[in-house]
Short mmCIF file of C-alpha atoms and ligand atoms in Angstrom, two decimals:
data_model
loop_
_atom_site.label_atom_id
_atom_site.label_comp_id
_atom_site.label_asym_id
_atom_site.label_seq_id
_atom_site.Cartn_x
_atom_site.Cartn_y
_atom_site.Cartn_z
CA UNK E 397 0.00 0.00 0.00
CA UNK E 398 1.44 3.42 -0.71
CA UNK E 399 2.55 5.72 2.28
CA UNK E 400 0.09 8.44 2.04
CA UNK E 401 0.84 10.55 5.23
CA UNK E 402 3.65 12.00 6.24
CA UNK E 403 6.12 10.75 4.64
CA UNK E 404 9.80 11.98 5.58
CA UNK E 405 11.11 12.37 1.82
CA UNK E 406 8.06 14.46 0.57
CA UNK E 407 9.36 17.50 3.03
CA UNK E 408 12.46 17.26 0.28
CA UNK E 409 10.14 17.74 -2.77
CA UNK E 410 8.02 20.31 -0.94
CA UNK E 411 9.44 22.84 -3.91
CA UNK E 412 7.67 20.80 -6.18
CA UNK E 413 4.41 22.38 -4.96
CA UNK E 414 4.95 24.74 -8.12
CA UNK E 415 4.01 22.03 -10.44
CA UNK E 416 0.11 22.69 -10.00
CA UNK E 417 0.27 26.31 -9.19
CA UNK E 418 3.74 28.61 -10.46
CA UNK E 419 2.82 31.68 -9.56
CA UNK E 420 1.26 31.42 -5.92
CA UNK E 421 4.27 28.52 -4.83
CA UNK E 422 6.88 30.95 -6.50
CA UNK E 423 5.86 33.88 -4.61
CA UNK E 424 5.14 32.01 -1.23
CA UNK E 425 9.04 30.87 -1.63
CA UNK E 426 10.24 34.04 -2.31
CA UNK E 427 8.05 35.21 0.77
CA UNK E 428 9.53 32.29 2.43
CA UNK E 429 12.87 33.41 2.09
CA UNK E 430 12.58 36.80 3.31
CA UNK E 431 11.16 36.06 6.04
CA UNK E 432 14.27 33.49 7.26
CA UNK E 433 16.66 36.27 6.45
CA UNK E 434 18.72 38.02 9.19
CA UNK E 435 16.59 41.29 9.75
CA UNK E 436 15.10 43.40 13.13
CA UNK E 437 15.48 39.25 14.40
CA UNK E 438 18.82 37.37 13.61
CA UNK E 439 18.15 34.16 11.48
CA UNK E 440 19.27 32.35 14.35
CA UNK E 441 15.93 34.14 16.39
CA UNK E 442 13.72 33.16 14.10
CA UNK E 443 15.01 29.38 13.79
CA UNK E 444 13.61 29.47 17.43
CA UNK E 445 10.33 30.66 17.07
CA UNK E 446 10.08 28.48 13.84
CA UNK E 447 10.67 25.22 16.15
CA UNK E 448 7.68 26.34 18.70
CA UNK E 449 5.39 27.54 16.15
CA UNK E 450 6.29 23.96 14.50
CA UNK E 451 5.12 22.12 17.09
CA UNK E 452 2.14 24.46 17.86
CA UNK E 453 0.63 23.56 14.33
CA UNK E 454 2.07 19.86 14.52
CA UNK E 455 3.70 19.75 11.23
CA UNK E 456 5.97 17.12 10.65
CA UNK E 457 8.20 17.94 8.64
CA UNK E 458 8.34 21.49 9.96
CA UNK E 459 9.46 20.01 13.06
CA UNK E 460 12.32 17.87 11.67
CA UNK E 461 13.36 21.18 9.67
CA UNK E 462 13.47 23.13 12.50
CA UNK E 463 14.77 21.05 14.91
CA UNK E 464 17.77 20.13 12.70
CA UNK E 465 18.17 23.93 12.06
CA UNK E 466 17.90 25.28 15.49
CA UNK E 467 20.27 22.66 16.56
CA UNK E 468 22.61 24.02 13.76
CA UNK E 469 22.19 27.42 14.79
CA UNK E 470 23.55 26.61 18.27
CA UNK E 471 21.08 26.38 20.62
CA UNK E 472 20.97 23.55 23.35
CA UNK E 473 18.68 20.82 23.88
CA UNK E 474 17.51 22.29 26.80
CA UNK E 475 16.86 26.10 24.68
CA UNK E 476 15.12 23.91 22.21
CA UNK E 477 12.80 21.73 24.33
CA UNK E 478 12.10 25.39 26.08
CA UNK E 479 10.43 26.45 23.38
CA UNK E 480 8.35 23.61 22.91
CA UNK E 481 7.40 24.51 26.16
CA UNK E 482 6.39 27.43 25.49
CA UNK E 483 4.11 26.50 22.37
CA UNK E 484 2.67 23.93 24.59
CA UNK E 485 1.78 26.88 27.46
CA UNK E 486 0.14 29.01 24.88
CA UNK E 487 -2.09 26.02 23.26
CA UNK E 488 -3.04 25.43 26.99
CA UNK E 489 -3.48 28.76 27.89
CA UNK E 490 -5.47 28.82 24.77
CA UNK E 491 -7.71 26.01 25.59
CA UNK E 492 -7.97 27.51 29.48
CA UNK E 493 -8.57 30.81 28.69
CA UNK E 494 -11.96 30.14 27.01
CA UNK E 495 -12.86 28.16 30.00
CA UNK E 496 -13.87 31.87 31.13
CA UNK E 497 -16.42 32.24 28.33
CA UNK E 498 -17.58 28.89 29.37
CA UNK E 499 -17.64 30.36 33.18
CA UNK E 500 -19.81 33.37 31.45
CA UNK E 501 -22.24 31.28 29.28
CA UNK E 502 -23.08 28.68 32.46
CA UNK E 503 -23.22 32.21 35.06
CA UNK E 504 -25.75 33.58 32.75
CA UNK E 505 -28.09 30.69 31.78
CA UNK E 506 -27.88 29.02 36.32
CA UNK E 507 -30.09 30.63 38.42
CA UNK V 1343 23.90 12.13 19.35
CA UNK V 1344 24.88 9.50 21.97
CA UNK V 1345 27.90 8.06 20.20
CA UNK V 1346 29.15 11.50 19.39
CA UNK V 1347 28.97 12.17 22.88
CA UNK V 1348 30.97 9.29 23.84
CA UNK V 1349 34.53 10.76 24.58
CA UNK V 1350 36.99 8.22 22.61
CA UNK V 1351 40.39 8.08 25.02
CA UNK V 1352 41.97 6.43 22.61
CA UNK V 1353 42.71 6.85 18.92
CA UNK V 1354 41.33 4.53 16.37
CA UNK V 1355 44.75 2.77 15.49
CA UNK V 1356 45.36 2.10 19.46
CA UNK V 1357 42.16 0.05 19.47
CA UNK V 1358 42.76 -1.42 16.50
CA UNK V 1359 39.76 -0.26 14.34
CA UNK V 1360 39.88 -0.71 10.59
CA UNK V 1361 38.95 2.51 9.95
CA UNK V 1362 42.20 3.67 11.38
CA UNK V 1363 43.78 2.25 7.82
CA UNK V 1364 43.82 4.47 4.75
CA UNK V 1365 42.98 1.98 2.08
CA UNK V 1366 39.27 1.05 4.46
CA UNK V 1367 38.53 4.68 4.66
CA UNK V 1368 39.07 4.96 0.62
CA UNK V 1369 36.94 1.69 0.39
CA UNK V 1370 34.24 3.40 2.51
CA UNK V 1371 34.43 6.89 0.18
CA UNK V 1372 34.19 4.96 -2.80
CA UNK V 1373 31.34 2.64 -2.39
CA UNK V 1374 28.54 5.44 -2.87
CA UNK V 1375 25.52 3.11 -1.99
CA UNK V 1376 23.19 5.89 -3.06
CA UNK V 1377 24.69 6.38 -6.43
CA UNK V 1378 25.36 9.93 -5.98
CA UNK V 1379 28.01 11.60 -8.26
CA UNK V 1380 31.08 11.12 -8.05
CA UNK V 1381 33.47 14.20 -7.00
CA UNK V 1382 35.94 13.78 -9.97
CA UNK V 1383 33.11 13.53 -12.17
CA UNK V 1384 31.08 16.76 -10.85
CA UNK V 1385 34.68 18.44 -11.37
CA UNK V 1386 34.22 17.49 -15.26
CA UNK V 1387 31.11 18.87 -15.06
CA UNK V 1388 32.48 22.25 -14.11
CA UNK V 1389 35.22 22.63 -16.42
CA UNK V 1390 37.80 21.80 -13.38
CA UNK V 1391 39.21 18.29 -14.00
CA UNK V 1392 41.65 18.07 -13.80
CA UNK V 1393 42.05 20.01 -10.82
CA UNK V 1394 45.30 22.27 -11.09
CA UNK V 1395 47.06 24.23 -8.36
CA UNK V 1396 47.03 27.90 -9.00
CA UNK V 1397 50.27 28.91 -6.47
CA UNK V 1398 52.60 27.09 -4.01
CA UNK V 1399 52.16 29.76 -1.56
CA UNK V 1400 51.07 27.93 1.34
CA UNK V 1401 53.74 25.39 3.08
CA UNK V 1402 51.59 23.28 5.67
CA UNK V 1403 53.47 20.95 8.15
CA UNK V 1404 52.03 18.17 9.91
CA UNK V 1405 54.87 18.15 13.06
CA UNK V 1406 53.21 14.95 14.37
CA UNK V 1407 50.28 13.07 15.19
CA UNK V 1408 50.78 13.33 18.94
CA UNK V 1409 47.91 15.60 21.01
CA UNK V 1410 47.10 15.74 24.79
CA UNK V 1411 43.30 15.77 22.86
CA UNK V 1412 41.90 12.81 21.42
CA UNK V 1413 38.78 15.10 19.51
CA UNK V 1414 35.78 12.89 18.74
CA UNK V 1415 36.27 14.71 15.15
CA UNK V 1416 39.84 14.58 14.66
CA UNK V 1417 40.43 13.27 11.05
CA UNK V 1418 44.26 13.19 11.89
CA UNK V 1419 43.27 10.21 14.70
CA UNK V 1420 45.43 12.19 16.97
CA UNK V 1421 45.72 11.50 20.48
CA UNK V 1422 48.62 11.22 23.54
CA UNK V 1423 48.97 7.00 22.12
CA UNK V 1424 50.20 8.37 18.46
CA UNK V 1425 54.07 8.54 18.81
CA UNK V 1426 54.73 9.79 15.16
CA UNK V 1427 56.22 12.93 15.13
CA UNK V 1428 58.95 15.05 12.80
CA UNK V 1429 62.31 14.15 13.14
CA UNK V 1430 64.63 17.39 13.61
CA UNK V 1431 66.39 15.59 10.22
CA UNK V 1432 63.44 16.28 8.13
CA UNK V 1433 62.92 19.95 9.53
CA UNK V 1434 66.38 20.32 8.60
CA UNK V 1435 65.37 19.65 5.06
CA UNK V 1436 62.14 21.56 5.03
CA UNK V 1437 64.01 24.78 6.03
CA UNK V 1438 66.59 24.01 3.16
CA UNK V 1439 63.55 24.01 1.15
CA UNK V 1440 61.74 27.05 2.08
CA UNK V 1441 65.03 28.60 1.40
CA UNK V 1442 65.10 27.70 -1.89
CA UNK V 1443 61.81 28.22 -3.00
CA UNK V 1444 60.80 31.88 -2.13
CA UNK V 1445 57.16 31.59 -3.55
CA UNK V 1446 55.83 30.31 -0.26
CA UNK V 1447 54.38 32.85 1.74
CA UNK V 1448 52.95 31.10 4.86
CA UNK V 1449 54.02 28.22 7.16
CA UNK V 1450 51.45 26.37 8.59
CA UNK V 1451 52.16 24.28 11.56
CA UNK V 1452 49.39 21.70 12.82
CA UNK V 1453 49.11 18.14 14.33
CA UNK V 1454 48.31 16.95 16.51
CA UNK V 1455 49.70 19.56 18.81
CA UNK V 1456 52.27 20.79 16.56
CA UNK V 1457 54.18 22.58 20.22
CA UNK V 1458 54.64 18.73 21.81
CA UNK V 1459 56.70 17.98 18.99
CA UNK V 1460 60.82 18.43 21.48
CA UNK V 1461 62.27 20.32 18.08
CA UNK V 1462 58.45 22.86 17.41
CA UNK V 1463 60.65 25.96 19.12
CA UNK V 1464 63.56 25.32 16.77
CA UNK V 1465 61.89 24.85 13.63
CA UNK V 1466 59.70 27.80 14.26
CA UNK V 1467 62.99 30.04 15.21
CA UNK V 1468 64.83 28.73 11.77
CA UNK V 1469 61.70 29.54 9.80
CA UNK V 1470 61.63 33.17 11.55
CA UNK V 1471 65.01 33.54 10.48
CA UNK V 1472 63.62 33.32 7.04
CA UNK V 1473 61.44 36.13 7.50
CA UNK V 1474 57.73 34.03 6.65
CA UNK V 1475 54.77 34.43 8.31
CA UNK V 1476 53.79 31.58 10.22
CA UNK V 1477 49.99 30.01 11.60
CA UNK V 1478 50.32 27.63 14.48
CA UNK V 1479 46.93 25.49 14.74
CA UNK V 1480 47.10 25.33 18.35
CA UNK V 1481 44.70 23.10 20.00
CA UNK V 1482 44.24 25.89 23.35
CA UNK V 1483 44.71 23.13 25.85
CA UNK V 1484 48.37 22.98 25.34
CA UNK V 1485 49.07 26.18 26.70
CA UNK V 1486 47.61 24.65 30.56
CA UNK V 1487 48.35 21.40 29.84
CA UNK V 1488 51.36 21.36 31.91
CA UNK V 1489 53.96 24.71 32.92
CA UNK V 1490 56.53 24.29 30.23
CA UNK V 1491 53.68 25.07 27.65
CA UNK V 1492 52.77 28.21 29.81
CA UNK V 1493 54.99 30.10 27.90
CA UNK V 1494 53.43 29.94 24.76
CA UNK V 1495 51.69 32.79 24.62
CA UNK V 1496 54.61 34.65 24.83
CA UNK V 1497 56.80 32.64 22.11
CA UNK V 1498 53.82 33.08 19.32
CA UNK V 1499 54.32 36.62 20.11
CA UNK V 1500 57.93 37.18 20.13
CA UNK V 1501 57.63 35.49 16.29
CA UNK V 1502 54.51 37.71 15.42
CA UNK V 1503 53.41 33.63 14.56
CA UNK V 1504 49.14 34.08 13.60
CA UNK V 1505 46.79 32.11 16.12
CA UNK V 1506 43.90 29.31 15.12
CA UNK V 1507 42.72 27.21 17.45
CA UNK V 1508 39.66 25.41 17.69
CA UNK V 1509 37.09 26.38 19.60
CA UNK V 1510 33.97 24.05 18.75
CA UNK V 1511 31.31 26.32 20.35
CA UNK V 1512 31.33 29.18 22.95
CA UNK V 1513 29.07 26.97 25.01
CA UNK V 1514 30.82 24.41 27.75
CA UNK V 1515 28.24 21.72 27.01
CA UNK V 1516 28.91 21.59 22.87
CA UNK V 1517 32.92 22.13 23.56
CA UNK V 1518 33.37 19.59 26.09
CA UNK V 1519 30.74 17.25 23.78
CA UNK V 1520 33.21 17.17 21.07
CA UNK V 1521 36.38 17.96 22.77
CA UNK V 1522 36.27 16.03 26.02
CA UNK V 1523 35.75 17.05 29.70
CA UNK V 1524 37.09 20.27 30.87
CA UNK V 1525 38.18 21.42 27.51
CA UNK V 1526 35.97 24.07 27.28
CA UNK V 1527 37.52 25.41 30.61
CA UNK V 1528 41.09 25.20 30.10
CA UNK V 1529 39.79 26.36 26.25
CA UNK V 1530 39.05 29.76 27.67
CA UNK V 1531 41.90 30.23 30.04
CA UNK V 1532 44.38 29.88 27.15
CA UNK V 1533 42.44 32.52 25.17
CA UNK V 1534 42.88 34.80 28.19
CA UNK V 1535 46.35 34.48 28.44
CA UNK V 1536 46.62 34.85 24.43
CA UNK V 1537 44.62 37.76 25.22
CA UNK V 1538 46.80 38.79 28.08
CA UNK V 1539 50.13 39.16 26.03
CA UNK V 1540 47.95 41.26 23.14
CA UNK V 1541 46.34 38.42 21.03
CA UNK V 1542 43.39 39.39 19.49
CA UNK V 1543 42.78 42.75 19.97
CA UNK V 1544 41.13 44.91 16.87
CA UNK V 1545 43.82 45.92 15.20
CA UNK V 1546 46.85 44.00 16.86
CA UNK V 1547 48.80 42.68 14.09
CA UNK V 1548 49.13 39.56 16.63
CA UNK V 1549 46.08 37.71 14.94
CA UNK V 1550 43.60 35.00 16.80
CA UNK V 1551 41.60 33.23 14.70
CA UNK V 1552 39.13 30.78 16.08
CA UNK V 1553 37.34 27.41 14.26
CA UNK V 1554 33.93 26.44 14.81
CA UNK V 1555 33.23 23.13 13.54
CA UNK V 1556 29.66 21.38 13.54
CA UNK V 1557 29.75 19.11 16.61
CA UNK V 1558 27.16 16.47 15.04
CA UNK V 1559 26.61 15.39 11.11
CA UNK V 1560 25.56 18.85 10.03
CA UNK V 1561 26.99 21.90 7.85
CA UNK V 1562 28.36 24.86 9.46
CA UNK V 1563 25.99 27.48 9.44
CA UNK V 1564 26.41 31.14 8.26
CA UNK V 1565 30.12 32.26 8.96
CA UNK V 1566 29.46 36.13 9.58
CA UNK V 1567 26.32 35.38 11.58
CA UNK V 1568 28.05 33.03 13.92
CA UNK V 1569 31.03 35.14 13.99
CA UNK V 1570 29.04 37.89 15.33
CA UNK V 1571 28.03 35.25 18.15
CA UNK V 1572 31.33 34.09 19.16
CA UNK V 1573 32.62 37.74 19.78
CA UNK V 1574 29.01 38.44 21.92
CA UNK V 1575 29.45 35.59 23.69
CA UNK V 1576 33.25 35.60 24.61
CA UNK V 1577 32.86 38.98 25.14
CA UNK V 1578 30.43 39.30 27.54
CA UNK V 1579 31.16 35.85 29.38
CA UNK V 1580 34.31 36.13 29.95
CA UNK V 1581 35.92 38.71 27.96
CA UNK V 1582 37.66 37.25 25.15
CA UNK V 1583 38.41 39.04 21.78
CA UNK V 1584 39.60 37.70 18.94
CA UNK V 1585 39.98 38.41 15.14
CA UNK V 1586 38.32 36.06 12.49
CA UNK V 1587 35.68 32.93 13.35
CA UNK V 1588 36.49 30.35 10.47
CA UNK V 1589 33.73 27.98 10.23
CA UNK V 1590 35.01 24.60 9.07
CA UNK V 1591 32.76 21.44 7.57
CA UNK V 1592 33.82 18.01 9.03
CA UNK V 1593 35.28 16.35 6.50
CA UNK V 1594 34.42 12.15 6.52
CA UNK V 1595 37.95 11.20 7.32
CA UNK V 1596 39.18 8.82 10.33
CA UNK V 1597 37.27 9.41 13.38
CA UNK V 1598 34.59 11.59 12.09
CA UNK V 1599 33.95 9.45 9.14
CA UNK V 1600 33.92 6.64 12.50
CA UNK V 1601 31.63 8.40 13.91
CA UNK V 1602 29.20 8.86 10.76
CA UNK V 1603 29.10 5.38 10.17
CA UNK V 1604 28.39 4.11 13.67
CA UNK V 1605 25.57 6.70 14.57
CA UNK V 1606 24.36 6.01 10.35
CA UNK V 1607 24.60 9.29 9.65
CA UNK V 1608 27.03 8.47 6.97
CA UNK V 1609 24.69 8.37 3.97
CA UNK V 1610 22.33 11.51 4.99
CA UNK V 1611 25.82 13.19 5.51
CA UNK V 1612 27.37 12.43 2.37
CA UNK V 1613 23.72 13.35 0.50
CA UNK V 1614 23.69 16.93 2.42
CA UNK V 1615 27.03 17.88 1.49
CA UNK V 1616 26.76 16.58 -2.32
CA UNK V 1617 23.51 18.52 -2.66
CA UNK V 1618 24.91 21.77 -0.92
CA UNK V 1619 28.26 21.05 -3.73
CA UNK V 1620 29.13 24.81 -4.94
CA UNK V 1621 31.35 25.47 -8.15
CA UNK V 1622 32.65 28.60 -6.35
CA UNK V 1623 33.84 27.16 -3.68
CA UNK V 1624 35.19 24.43 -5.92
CA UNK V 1625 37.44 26.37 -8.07
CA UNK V 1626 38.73 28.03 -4.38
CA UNK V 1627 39.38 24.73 -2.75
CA UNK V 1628 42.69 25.22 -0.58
CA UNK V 1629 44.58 22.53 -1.96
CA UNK V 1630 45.03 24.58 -5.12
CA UNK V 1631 47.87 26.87 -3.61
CA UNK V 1632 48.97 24.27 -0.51
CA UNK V 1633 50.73 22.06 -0.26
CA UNK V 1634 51.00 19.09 3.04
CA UNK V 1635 54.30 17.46 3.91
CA UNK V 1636 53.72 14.81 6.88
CA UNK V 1637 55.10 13.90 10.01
CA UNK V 1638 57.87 11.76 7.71
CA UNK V 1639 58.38 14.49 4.86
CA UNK V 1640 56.11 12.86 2.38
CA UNK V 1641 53.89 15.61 0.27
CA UNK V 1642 50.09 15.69 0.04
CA UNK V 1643 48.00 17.97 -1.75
CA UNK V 1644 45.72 18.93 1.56
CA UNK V 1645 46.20 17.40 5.58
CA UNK V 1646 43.02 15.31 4.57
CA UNK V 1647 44.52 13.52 1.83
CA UNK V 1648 47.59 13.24 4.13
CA UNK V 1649 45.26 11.20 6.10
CA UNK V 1650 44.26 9.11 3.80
CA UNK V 1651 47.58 8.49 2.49
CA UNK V 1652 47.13 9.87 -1.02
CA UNK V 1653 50.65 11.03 -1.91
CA UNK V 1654 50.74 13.69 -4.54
CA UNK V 1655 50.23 12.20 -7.96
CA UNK V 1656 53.84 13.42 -9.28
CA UNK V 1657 55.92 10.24 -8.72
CA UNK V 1658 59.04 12.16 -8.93
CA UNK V 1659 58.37 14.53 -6.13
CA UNK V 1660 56.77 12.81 -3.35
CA UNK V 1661 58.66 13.84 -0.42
CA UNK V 1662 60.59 16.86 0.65
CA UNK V 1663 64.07 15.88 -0.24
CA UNK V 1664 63.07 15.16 -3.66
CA UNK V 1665 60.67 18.75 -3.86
CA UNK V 1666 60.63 20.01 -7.16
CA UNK V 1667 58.29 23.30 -6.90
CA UNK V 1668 57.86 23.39 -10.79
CA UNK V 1669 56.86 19.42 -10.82
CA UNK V 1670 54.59 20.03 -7.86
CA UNK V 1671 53.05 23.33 -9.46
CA UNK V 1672 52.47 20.74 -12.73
CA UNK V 1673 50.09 18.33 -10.72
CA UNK V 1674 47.15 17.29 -10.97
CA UNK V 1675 45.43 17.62 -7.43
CA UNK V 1676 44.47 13.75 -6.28
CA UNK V 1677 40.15 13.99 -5.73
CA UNK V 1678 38.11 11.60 -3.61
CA UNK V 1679 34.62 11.79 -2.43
CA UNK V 1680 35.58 13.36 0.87
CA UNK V 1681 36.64 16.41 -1.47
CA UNK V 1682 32.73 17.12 -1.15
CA UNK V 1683 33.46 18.30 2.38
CA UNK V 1684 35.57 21.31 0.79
CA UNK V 1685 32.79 22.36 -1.72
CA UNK V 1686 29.74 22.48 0.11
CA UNK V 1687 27.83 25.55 0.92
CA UNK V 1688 30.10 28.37 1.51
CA UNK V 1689 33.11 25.89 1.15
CA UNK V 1690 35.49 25.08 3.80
CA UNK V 1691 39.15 25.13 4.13
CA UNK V 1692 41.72 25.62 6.56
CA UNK V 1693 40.98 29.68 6.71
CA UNK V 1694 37.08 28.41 6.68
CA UNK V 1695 34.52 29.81 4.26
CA UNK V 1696 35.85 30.13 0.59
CA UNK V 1697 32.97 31.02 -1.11
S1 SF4 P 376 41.27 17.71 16.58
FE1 SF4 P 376 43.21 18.72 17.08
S2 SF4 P 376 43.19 18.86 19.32
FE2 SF4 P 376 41.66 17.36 18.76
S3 SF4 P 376 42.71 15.36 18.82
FE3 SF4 P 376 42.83 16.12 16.70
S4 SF4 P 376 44.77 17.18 16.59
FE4 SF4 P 376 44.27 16.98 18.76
S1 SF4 P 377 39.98 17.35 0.54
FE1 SF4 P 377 41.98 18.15 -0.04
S2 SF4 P 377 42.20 17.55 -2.16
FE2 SF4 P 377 40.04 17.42 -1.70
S3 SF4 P 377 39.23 19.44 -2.29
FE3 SF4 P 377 39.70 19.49 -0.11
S4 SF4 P 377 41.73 20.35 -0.01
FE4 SF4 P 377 41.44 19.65 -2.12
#
């Protein structure tokens, strides 16, 4: 049966997303790689927040990226798993947060 | 990571493993499981085979494979069990050489630790009599390792000799990793004292250079970036200047390429540098205006092909007290796979980026 899901070669011929649409892949490249260049944040900063945000949307492939760059970049184990944390406390946090509205909703309907 | 972690305390010849022999390591380099290109063949590809010096300008001498280290890295398979060092003989010769053959512009002393070698101070007085500008690869470690290295400091500067030393990371932790235990320490007191005697300082003409080299089976990153780092870092830590970072790749050789295949990172390692393969850094590859001349005077076209035992391919002119500059100036440059190490990314050689 073929592999269908996430399957650790296809983050190599993510490029290849230009087959079916030039234009939009091209230019979400080129966005791409402005937005990993040293700027106001170093490269190395933004390695970083690429590794939480990674593992706050779950991807993959994103996370092998980023985990092999960071790692590159210099930061420890301990820097890196850090960050994880702190995706981690802001999708809780998240999740938490709205337990207010919940509080609000149930306060307004109990007698 | 774990096996990189693992400290060796030995070099790969003491315990015997086959890897510590030239023609296995060759074997290894040439069996290209993935069918990747070959590096002579991307070199015809380019317009560069065969690959021609440009200059003899840069006289690099291995003065023995003896190190207080034993690197997990270290493609030399140095360590304090390797007993082959330069006689005083074949300095002798090497001076008679340099004499001769004015083109040469820098002396580059490496290792092991080139200053364990009994006749280092003598070669490098003879060679300062000659009026060329010398590089001692010092290892840092030296300098503390015991009081008659303490000194040091104070020799480089009296022959205005130029600085590089290794300094994996500016992190204890990564240093230490790659280096062994308290390296990292006795790293940074050595830098001090280099410091101390006017190393380093903007503008000093007495120049410290420092090597970063990936301590796992990755590429260097961005040279200027991490450069910037370093100088933060050492600054602020434990204020340390220096001059230049020189980011290095790992080249699979000895007890790197050891350590590739036992934590299989060998294949992803070989694929990463082969796609990252740059024709700029190619045509600036540092064996184009070095030349190597081991422990016992043989010649090599780079310290890596040294290791691997690949004698220049001019029959007549293999060691030094046969050198004939014009014959060695005609030669084609020997190529293996490992050569992919030079060419990747920004390149690497001995100064670091080339590209
Ligand atoms: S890398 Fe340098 S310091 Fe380390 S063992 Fe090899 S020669 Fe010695
Ligand atoms: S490994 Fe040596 S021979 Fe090969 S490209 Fe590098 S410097 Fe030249």
């Amino acid at each position: 049966m073929d592999i269908n899901y996430y399957n650790a070669d296809d983050l190599k011929k993510f490029g290849n997303i230009v087959e079916f649409q030039k234009e939009m892949g091209e230019k979400f490249f080129g966005y791409y790689g402005e937005v990993f260049k040293e700027g106001a944040l170093t490269a190395r900063e933004k390695s970083l927040i690429a590794l939480a945000v990674a593992h706050a949307v779950q991807c993959p492939y994103c996370i092998d990226a980023y985990s092999s760059d960071a790692y590159e970049k210099g930061y420890s184990e301990s820097q890196m798993m850090e960050a994880v944390h702190v995706a981690a406390a802001i999708r809780g946090g998240a999740s938490l947060v709205h337990g207010v509205q919940m509080m609000n909703k149930v306060k307004k309907i109990s007698l | 990571m774990s096996e990189f972690v693992k400290i060796k305390l030995k070099s790969l010849k003491a315990t015997a493993n086959s890897l510590s022999k030239a023609e296995h390591q060759l074997a290894v380099l040439e069996q290209n499981p993935t069918q990747f290109t070959p590096f002579h063949s991307q070199l015809n590809t380019i317009g560069l085979r065969p690959l021609r010096p440009t200059a003899l300008e840069v006289f690099q001498v291995n003065l023995g494979k003896m190190c207080n280290q034993v690197c997990t890295h270290c493609h030399v398979d140095a360590g304090p069990d390797r007993k082959e060092i330069m006689t005083k003989e074949t300095m002798e010769t090497i001076i008679e050489v340099l004499k001769a053959n004015p083109t040469f512009k820098i002396v580059d002393m490496t290792g092991g630790a080139p200053e364990m070698n009994p006749h280092f101070r003598w070669f490098v007085e003879e060679v300062s009599k000659l009026g060329i500008q010398m590089y001692v690869r010092c290892n840092l470690t030296i300098i503390t390792a015991n009081k008659k290295y303490n000194d040091l400091p104070e020799f480089f500067k009296k022959h205005k000799i130029e600085v590089i030393s290794s300094l994996p990371f500016y992190s204890k932790n990564r240093t230490d990793k790659q280096r062994g235990d308290g390296v990292f320490e006795s790293s940074i007191k050595a830098l001090q004292m280099l410091n101390e005697v006017g190393y380093g300082k903007e503008d000093s003409e007495l120049k410290l250079n420092l090597v970063y080299n990936p301590a796992g089976a990755f590429l260097p990153p961005d040279q200027s970036a991490l450069e910037k780092e370093y100088k933060t870092a050492l600054a602020n830590d434990f204020g340390i200047s220096f001059n230049n970072l020189f980011a290095i790749t790992n080249l699979p050789v000895s007890r790197y390429l050891d350590y590739l295949i036992t934590s299989e990172n060998y294949e992803d390692y070989m694929t990463k540098l082969i796609d990252a393969f740059n024709p700029t850094a190619a045509e600036n590859v540092m064996c184009r205006n070095t030349i190597s001349i081991g422990w016992d005077g043989y010649i090599y076209d780079c310290d890596f092909n040294q290791m691997l035992e690949l004698k220049v391919s001019n029959p007549t002119t293999q060691h030094i007290s046969t050198f004939n500059a014009s014959a060695l100036q005609d030669r084609s440059i020997i190529v293996n796979n490992h050569c992919y190490g030079c060419t990747a990314g920004s390149g690497s050689s001995c100064g670091g980026a080339v590209a």
